[in-house]
């Protein structure tokens, strides 16, 4: 089971609307108190955050975009530690980044979709010192980062799909991997990706 890399040669890998929607649905699923309008204000219009939840989603967005904008650079513990510092606002144990990087290279030159799934589960497990919500957010961010680094566009999920994802995640952790593989395969089969020329005249994503 895998996806055809050639299908995405003329597709946009990074689309700001997809990034924001991915985070909005994820934060809704995880029951953070932040409205659609405020997410637009904070992430699109740069109006400034007013609550802890708004501050956090801005930090997560900035951390996520940092990794995506560095997709053509080497995947190193230094890069990941910067991501974690933006995400958490403080330094964390350097061994976390080192373990994630080591695992990442184990999946190179293997079927992309299954490798992305397995890698993001590794990230989830390595982050066992994080809060559960952070483990889910960070592992899914790195799922998308893995895709982009392998020439595949990022994906997003609806709240309903995230509920199904969570069940499949639990199955995987109990050594039943096929449900999670099937979930993502189905997601890619139905997801619409934008052609490269769609955003050619639009401003590139920015941390500003």
PDB file of N, CA and C in Angstrom, residues 110-172:
ATOM      1  N   UNK A 110      12.111   4.380   1.357  1.00  0.00           N
ATOM      2  CA  UNK A 110      11.114   3.337   1.588  1.00  0.00           C
ATOM      3  C   UNK A 110       9.755   3.886   1.165  1.00  0.00           C
ATOM      4  N   UNK A 111       8.721   3.040   1.039  1.00  0.00           N
ATOM      5  CA  UNK A 111       7.389   3.535   0.655  1.00  0.00           C
ATOM      6  C   UNK A 111       6.974   4.747   1.502  1.00  0.00           C
ATOM      7  N   UNK A 112       6.614   5.853   0.825  1.00  0.00           N
ATOM      8  CA  UNK A 112       6.457   7.130   1.513  1.00  0.00           C
ATOM      9  C   UNK A 112       5.310   7.138   2.520  1.00  0.00           C
ATOM     10  N   UNK A 113       4.126   6.688   2.118  1.00  0.00           N
ATOM     11  CA  UNK A 113       2.980   6.814   3.014  1.00  0.00           C
ATOM     12  C   UNK A 113       3.153   5.983   4.279  1.00  0.00           C
ATOM     13  N   UNK A 114       3.505   4.728   4.123  1.00  0.00           N
ATOM     14  CA  UNK A 114       3.706   3.886   5.298  1.00  0.00           C
ATOM     15  C   UNK A 114       4.848   4.414   6.161  1.00  0.00           C
ATOM     16  N   UNK A 115       5.886   4.924   5.533  1.00  0.00           N
ATOM     17  CA  UNK A 115       7.010   5.487   6.289  1.00  0.00           C
ATOM     18  C   UNK A 115       6.585   6.729   7.058  1.00  0.00           C
ATOM     19  N   UNK A 116       5.776   7.590   6.433  1.00  0.00           N
ATOM     20  CA  UNK A 116       5.287   8.789   7.112  1.00  0.00           C
ATOM     21  C   UNK A 116       4.442   8.414   8.319  1.00  0.00           C
ATOM     22  N   UNK A 117       3.600   7.389   8.149  1.00  0.00           N
ATOM     23  CA  UNK A 117       2.763   6.921   9.262  1.00  0.00           C
ATOM     24  C   UNK A 117       3.638   6.384  10.387  1.00  0.00           C
ATOM     25  N   UNK A 118       4.565   5.501  10.046  1.00  0.00           N
ATOM     26  CA  UNK A 118       5.425   4.892  11.065  1.00  0.00           C
ATOM     27  C   UNK A 118       6.306   5.941  11.756  1.00  0.00           C
ATOM     28  N   UNK A 119       6.831   6.873  10.957  1.00  0.00           N
ATOM     29  CA  UNK A 119       7.683   7.915  11.532  1.00  0.00           C
ATOM     30  C   UNK A 119       6.909   8.773  12.518  1.00  0.00           C
ATOM     31  N   UNK A 120       5.696   9.170  12.172  1.00  0.00           N
ATOM     32  CA  UNK A 120       4.948  10.043  13.086  1.00  0.00           C
ATOM     33  C   UNK A 120       4.530   9.296  14.353  1.00  0.00           C
ATOM     34  N   UNK A 121       4.379   7.983  14.253  1.00  0.00           N
ATOM     35  CA  UNK A 121       4.141   7.190  15.465  1.00  0.00           C
ATOM     36  C   UNK A 121       5.396   7.150  16.328  1.00  0.00           C
ATOM     37  N   UNK A 122       6.542   7.037  15.698  1.00  0.00           N
ATOM     38  CA  UNK A 122       7.807   7.107  16.438  1.00  0.00           C
ATOM     39  C   UNK A 122       7.909   8.429  17.194  1.00  0.00           C
ATOM     40  N   UNK A 123       7.543   9.529  16.515  1.00  0.00           N
ATOM     41  CA  UNK A 123       7.578  10.846  17.150  1.00  0.00           C
ATOM     42  C   UNK A 123       6.633  10.885  18.341  1.00  0.00           C
ATOM     43  N   UNK A 124       5.451  10.343  18.164  1.00  0.00           N
ATOM     44  CA  UNK A 124       4.464  10.285  19.255  1.00  0.00           C
ATOM     45  C   UNK A 124       5.044   9.540  20.461  1.00  0.00           C
ATOM     46  N   UNK A 125       5.695   8.419  20.195  1.00  0.00           N
ATOM     47  CA  UNK A 125       6.258   7.617  21.288  1.00  0.00           C
ATOM     48  C   UNK A 125       7.449   8.313  21.943  1.00  0.00           C
ATOM     49  N   UNK A 126       8.316   8.909  21.133  1.00  0.00           N
ATOM     50  CA  UNK A 126       9.488   9.604  21.668  1.00  0.00           C
ATOM     51  C   UNK A 126       9.066  10.784  22.543  1.00  0.00           C
ATOM     52  N   UNK A 127       7.935  11.399  22.199  1.00  0.00           N
ATOM     53  CA  UNK A 127       7.442  12.537  22.971  1.00  0.00           C
ATOM     54  C   UNK A 127       6.620  12.149  24.187  1.00  0.00           C
ATOM     55  N   UNK A 128       6.929  11.004  24.782  1.00  0.00           N
ATOM     56  CA  UNK A 128       6.114  10.534  25.915  1.00  0.00           C
ATOM     57  C   UNK A 128       6.223  11.414  27.163  1.00  0.00           C
ATOM     58  N   UNK A 129       7.176  12.343  27.159  1.00  0.00           N
ATOM     59  CA  UNK A 129       7.280  13.273  28.288  1.00  0.00           C
ATOM     60  C   UNK A 129       6.407  14.516  28.078  1.00  0.00           C
ATOM     61  N   UNK A 130       5.845  14.668  26.870  1.00  0.00           N
ATOM     62  CA  UNK A 130       4.979  15.801  26.577  1.00  0.00           C
ATOM     63  C   UNK A 130       3.545  15.513  27.031  1.00  0.00           C
ATOM     64  N   UNK A 131       2.749  16.558  27.117  1.00  0.00           N
ATOM     65  CA  UNK A 131       1.318  16.384  27.347  1.00  0.00           C
ATOM     66  C   UNK A 131       0.721  15.678  26.132  1.00  0.00           C
ATOM     67  N   UNK A 132      -0.370  14.937  26.351  1.00  0.00           N
ATOM     68  CA  UNK A 132      -0.974  14.153  25.276  1.00  0.00           C
ATOM     69  C   UNK A 132      -1.343  15.022  24.072  1.00  0.00           C
ATOM     70  N   UNK A 133      -1.912  16.186  24.308  1.00  0.00           N
ATOM     71  CA  UNK A 133      -2.294  17.062  23.194  1.00  0.00           C
ATOM     72  C   UNK A 133      -1.069  17.474  22.381  1.00  0.00           C
ATOM     73  N   UNK A 134       0.027  17.761  23.051  1.00  0.00           N
ATOM     74  CA  UNK A 134       1.258  18.139  22.344  1.00  0.00           C
ATOM     75  C   UNK A 134       1.819  16.970  21.550  1.00  0.00           C
ATOM     76  N   UNK A 135       1.710  15.781  22.079  1.00  0.00           N
ATOM     77  CA  UNK A 135       2.185  14.595  21.352  1.00  0.00           C
ATOM     78  C   UNK A 135       1.430  14.435  20.034  1.00  0.00           C
ATOM     79  N   UNK A 136       0.133  14.655  20.066  1.00  0.00           N
ATOM     80  CA  UNK A 136      -0.683  14.520  18.862  1.00  0.00           C
ATOM     81  C   UNK A 136      -0.352  15.623  17.863  1.00  0.00           C
ATOM     82  N   UNK A 137      -0.295  16.868  18.337  1.00  0.00           N
ATOM     83  CA  UNK A 137      -0.006  17.992  17.451  1.00  0.00           C
ATOM     84  C   UNK A 137       1.367  17.838  16.800  1.00  0.00           C
ATOM     85  N   UNK A 138       2.375  17.574  17.605  1.00  0.00           N
ATOM     86  CA  UNK A 138       3.749  17.503  17.094  1.00  0.00           C
ATOM     87  C   UNK A 138       3.925  16.322  16.136  1.00  0.00           C
ATOM     88  N   UNK A 139       3.360  15.186  16.469  1.00  0.00           N
ATOM     89  CA  UNK A 139       3.520  14.019  15.592  1.00  0.00           C
ATOM     90  C   UNK A 139       2.824  14.238  14.254  1.00  0.00           C
ATOM     91  N   UNK A 140       1.657  14.885  14.254  1.00  0.00           N
ATOM     92  CA  UNK A 140       0.967  15.151  12.987  1.00  0.00           C
ATOM     93  C   UNK A 140       1.670  16.241  12.174  1.00  0.00           C
ATOM     94  N   UNK A 141       2.234  17.231  12.850  1.00  0.00           N
ATOM     95  CA  UNK A 141       3.039  18.223  12.139  1.00  0.00           C
ATOM     96  C   UNK A 141       4.207  17.533  11.435  1.00  0.00           C
ATOM     97  N   UNK A 142       4.880  16.647  12.136  1.00  0.00           N
ATOM     98  CA  UNK A 142       6.039  15.971  11.551  1.00  0.00           C
ATOM     99  C   UNK A 142       5.629  14.941  10.500  1.00  0.00           C
ATOM    100  N   UNK A 143       4.405  14.451  10.572  1.00  0.00           N
ATOM    101  CA  UNK A 143       3.866  13.631   9.480  1.00  0.00           C
ATOM    102  C   UNK A 143       3.853  14.452   8.197  1.00  0.00           C
ATOM    103  N   UNK A 144       3.307  15.667   8.276  1.00  0.00           N
ATOM    104  CA  UNK A 144       3.247  16.537   7.101  1.00  0.00           C
ATOM    105  C   UNK A 144       4.637  16.983   6.642  1.00  0.00           C
ATOM    106  N   UNK A 145       5.503  17.251   7.586  1.00  0.00           N
ATOM    107  CA  UNK A 145       6.867  17.644   7.227  1.00  0.00           C
ATOM    108  C   UNK A 145       7.564  16.496   6.488  1.00  0.00           C
ATOM    109  N   UNK A 146       7.359  15.284   6.942  1.00  0.00           N
ATOM    110  CA  UNK A 146       7.930  14.115   6.263  1.00  0.00           C
ATOM    111  C   UNK A 146       7.427  14.053   4.821  1.00  0.00           C
ATOM    112  N   UNK A 147       6.146  14.291   4.625  1.00  0.00           N
ATOM    113  CA  UNK A 147       5.578  14.267   3.280  1.00  0.00           C
ATOM    114  C   UNK A 147       6.253  15.299   2.380  1.00  0.00           C
ATOM    115  N   UNK A 148       6.325  16.544   2.859  1.00  0.00           N
ATOM    116  CA  UNK A 148       6.891  17.629   2.050  1.00  0.00           C
ATOM    117  C   UNK A 148       8.336  17.326   1.689  1.00  0.00           C
ATOM    118  N   UNK A 149       9.092  16.800   2.630  1.00  0.00           N
ATOM    119  CA  UNK A 149      10.497  16.473   2.361  1.00  0.00           C
ATOM    120  C   UNK A 149      10.642  15.348   1.336  1.00  0.00           C
ATOM    121  N   UNK A 150       9.540  14.652   1.087  1.00  0.00           N
ATOM    122  CA  UNK A 150       9.543  13.588   0.083  1.00  0.00           C
ATOM    123  C   UNK A 150       8.694  13.945  -1.135  1.00  0.00           C
ATOM    124  N   UNK A 151       8.435  15.259  -1.312  1.00  0.00           N
ATOM    125  CA  UNK A 151       7.750  15.726  -2.502  1.00  0.00           C
ATOM    126  C   UNK A 151       6.251  15.517  -2.527  1.00  0.00           C
ATOM    127  N   UNK A 152       5.642  15.351  -1.350  1.00  0.00           N
ATOM    128  CA  UNK A 152       4.194  15.139  -1.244  1.00  0.00           C
ATOM    129  C   UNK A 152       3.572  16.322  -0.498  1.00  0.00           C
ATOM    130  N   UNK A 153       2.444  16.868  -0.972  1.00  0.00           N
ATOM    131  CA  UNK A 153       1.825  18.016  -0.294  1.00  0.00           C
ATOM    132  C   UNK A 153       1.314  17.663   1.104  1.00  0.00           C
ATOM    133  N   UNK A 154       1.213  18.689   1.934  1.00  0.00           N
ATOM    134  CA  UNK A 154       0.642  18.497   3.269  1.00  0.00           C
ATOM    135  C   UNK A 154      -0.843  18.180   3.152  1.00  0.00           C
ATOM    136  N   UNK A 155      -1.366  17.531   4.178  1.00  0.00           N
ATOM    137  CA  UNK A 155      -2.796  17.205   4.210  1.00  0.00           C
ATOM    138  C   UNK A 155      -3.436  17.833   5.447  1.00  0.00           C
ATOM    139  N   UNK A 156      -4.746  17.890   5.446  1.00  0.00           N
ATOM    140  CA  UNK A 156      -5.508  18.346   6.600  1.00  0.00           C
ATOM    141  C   UNK A 156      -6.595  17.321   6.871  1.00  0.00           C
ATOM    142  N   UNK A 157      -7.228  17.408   8.028  1.00  0.00           N
ATOM    143  CA  UNK A 157      -8.306  16.503   8.386  1.00  0.00           C
ATOM    144  C   UNK A 157      -9.452  17.270   9.011  1.00  0.00           C
ATOM    145  N   UNK A 158     -10.671  16.795   8.781  1.00  0.00           N
ATOM    146  CA  UNK A 158     -11.831  17.358   9.452  1.00  0.00           C
ATOM    147  C   UNK A 158     -11.863  16.840  10.892  1.00  0.00           C
ATOM    148  N   UNK A 159     -12.721  17.420  11.718  1.00  0.00           N
ATOM    149  CA  UNK A 159     -12.853  16.951  13.095  1.00  0.00           C
ATOM    150  C   UNK A 159     -13.329  15.502  13.115  1.00  0.00           C
ATOM    151  N   UNK A 160     -14.256  15.168  12.240  1.00  0.00           N
ATOM    152  CA  UNK A 160     -14.749  13.791  12.156  1.00  0.00           C
ATOM    153  C   UNK A 160     -13.617  12.844  11.780  1.00  0.00           C
ATOM    154  N   UNK A 161     -12.801  13.244  10.820  1.00  0.00           N
ATOM    155  CA  UNK A 161     -11.662  12.418  10.418  1.00  0.00           C
ATOM    156  C   UNK A 161     -10.641  12.296  11.533  1.00  0.00           C
ATOM    157  N   UNK A 162     -10.466  13.351  12.309  1.00  0.00           N
ATOM    158  CA  UNK A 162      -9.529  13.294  13.439  1.00  0.00           C
ATOM    159  C   UNK A 162     -10.009  12.327  14.514  1.00  0.00           C
ATOM    160  N   UNK A 163     -11.303  12.238  14.693  1.00  0.00           N
ATOM    161  CA  UNK A 163     -11.844  11.266  15.655  1.00  0.00           C
ATOM    162  C   UNK A 163     -11.548   9.846  15.181  1.00  0.00           C
ATOM    163  N   UNK A 164     -11.713   9.627  13.889  1.00  0.00           N
ATOM    164  CA  UNK A 164     -11.383   8.311  13.331  1.00  0.00           C
ATOM    165  C   UNK A 164      -9.885   8.052  13.428  1.00  0.00           C
ATOM    166  N   UNK A 165      -9.094   9.090  13.140  1.00  0.00           N
ATOM    167  CA  UNK A 165      -7.637   8.978  13.257  1.00  0.00           C
ATOM    168  C   UNK A 165      -7.236   8.537  14.663  1.00  0.00           C
ATOM    169  N   UNK A 166      -7.842   9.150  15.674  1.00  0.00           N
ATOM    170  CA  UNK A 166      -7.488   8.834  17.066  1.00  0.00           C
ATOM    171  C   UNK A 166      -7.760   7.364  17.379  1.00  0.00           C
ATOM    172  N   UNK A 167      -8.851   6.826  16.859  1.00  0.00           N
ATOM    173  CA  UNK A 167      -9.159   5.410  17.070  1.00  0.00           C
ATOM    174  C   UNK A 167      -8.121   4.526  16.373  1.00  0.00           C
ATOM    175  N   UNK A 168      -7.755   4.914  15.165  1.00  0.00           N
ATOM    176  CA  UNK A 168      -6.754   4.140  14.418  1.00  0.00           C
ATOM    177  C   UNK A 168      -5.383   4.237  15.081  1.00  0.00           C
ATOM    178  N   UNK A 169      -5.084   5.402  15.647  1.00  0.00           N
ATOM    179  CA  UNK A 169      -3.834   5.574  16.392  1.00  0.00           C
ATOM    180  C   UNK A 169      -3.784   4.605  17.570  1.00  0.00           C
ATOM    181  N   UNK A 170      -4.879   4.515  18.287  1.00  0.00           N
ATOM    182  CA  UNK A 170      -4.941   3.606  19.433  1.00  0.00           C
ATOM    183  C   UNK A 170      -4.775   2.155  18.985  1.00  0.00           C
ATOM    184  N   UNK A 171      -5.370   1.809  17.838  1.00  0.00           N
ATOM    185  CA  UNK A 171      -5.209   0.457  17.288  1.00  0.00           C
ATOM    186  C   UNK A 171      -3.745   0.186  16.956  1.00  0.00           C
ATOM    187  N   UNK A 172      -3.103   1.160  16.329  1.00  0.00           N
ATOM    188  CA  UNK A 172      -1.694   1.009  15.950  1.00  0.00           C
ATOM    189  C   UNK A 172      -0.839   0.748  17.183  1.00  0.00           C
TER     190      UNK A 172
END
